[in-house]
Amino acid sequence: YRNDPVIHAFLEAELAFYQHRYQESLKQYLKARHIPLFQFFCYRASAHLSLDSRLYDKAIKFIKRALQLKSNDYASLKLMGKLYTAKG
């Protein structure tokens, strides 16, 4: 996949995401605009970045957008629960 910059960027983004390096993951997702569900991945990473900044309402908006695109994503559903708990 090193010969395909889009796939390579996406895989780097996924690695960063699951290592909780959300800012790096978002940067890499933005390089992979041609992957299916591109917006989903950006919304999901943005939700985590917003949560890290304690911008709970913004994080909720992003994760709701992500879930509209892929409603069964475990990481997003888990984050949604965490956000509602954190927001109180």
Coordinates of C-alpha atoms in Angstrom, one line a residue, residues 6-85:
V6 CA -4.5 7.6 -0.4
I7 CA -4.5 4.1 1.1
H8 CA -1.2 4.8 2.9
A9 CA -2.6 8.0 4.5
F10 CA -5.8 6.2 5.5
L11 CA -3.8 3.4 7.2
E12 CA -1.6 5.9 9.0
A13 CA -4.8 7.7 10.1
E14 CA -6.3 4.5 11.5
L15 CA -3.1 3.7 13.3
A16 CA -3.0 7.2 14.9
F17 CA -6.7 7.0 15.8
Y18 CA -6.4 3.7 17.6
Q19 CA -3.3 5.0 19.4
H20 CA -5.4 8.0 20.6
R21 CA -3.4 10.5 18.5
Y22 CA -6.5 12.2 17.2
Q23 CA -5.0 15.3 15.8
E24 CA -2.5 13.2 13.7
S25 CA -5.3 10.9 12.6
L26 CA -7.4 13.8 11.4
K27 CA -4.4 15.2 9.4
Q28 CA -3.9 11.8 7.7
Y29 CA -7.7 11.3 7.1
L30 CA -7.7 14.7 5.3
K31 CA -5.0 13.3 2.9
A32 CA -7.3 10.3 2.1
R33 CA -10.3 12.2 0.8
H34 CA -11.1 9.5 -1.8
I35 CA -11.7 6.7 0.6
P36 CA -15.3 5.6 1.2
L37 CA -16.9 7.2 4.2
F38 CA -14.2 9.9 4.3
Q39 CA -16.5 12.3 6.2
F40 CA -17.3 9.7 8.8
F41 CA -13.6 9.2 9.8
C42 CA -13.1 13.0 10.0
Y43 CA -16.2 13.5 12.1
R44 CA -15.1 10.7 14.5
A45 CA -11.6 12.1 14.9
S46 CA -13.0 15.6 15.4
A47 CA -15.3 14.4 18.1
H48 CA -12.4 12.9 20.0
L49 CA -10.4 16.1 19.6
S50 CA -13.3 18.2 20.9
L51 CA -13.7 15.8 23.8
D52 CA -10.0 16.2 24.6
S53 CA -10.6 20.0 24.7
R54 CA -13.7 19.6 26.9
L55 CA -15.9 21.0 24.1
Y56 CA -18.6 18.5 24.9
D57 CA -21.4 20.1 22.8
K58 CA -19.1 20.3 19.8
A59 CA -18.0 16.7 20.3
I60 CA -21.6 15.6 20.5
K61 CA -22.4 17.3 17.2
F62 CA -19.4 15.6 15.5
I63 CA -20.2 12.2 16.8
K64 CA -23.9 12.5 15.8
R65 CA -22.8 13.3 12.3
A66 CA -20.4 10.3 12.3
L67 CA -23.2 8.0 13.5
Q68 CA -25.5 9.3 10.8
L69 CA -23.0 8.0 8.2
K70 CA -22.2 4.7 10.0
S71 CA -24.7 4.0 12.8
N72 CA -23.1 0.7 14.0
D73 CA -19.5 1.9 14.6
Y74 CA -18.5 0.6 18.0
A75 CA -15.9 3.3 18.7
S76 CA -18.4 6.0 17.9
L77 CA -21.2 4.5 20.0
K78 CA -18.8 4.1 22.9
L79 CA -17.7 7.7 22.6
M80 CA -21.4 8.9 22.5
G81 CA -21.9 7.2 25.9
K82 CA -18.8 8.7 27.2
L83 CA -19.8 12.2 26.1
Y84 CA -23.2 12.1 27.7
T85 CA -21.6 10.9 30.9

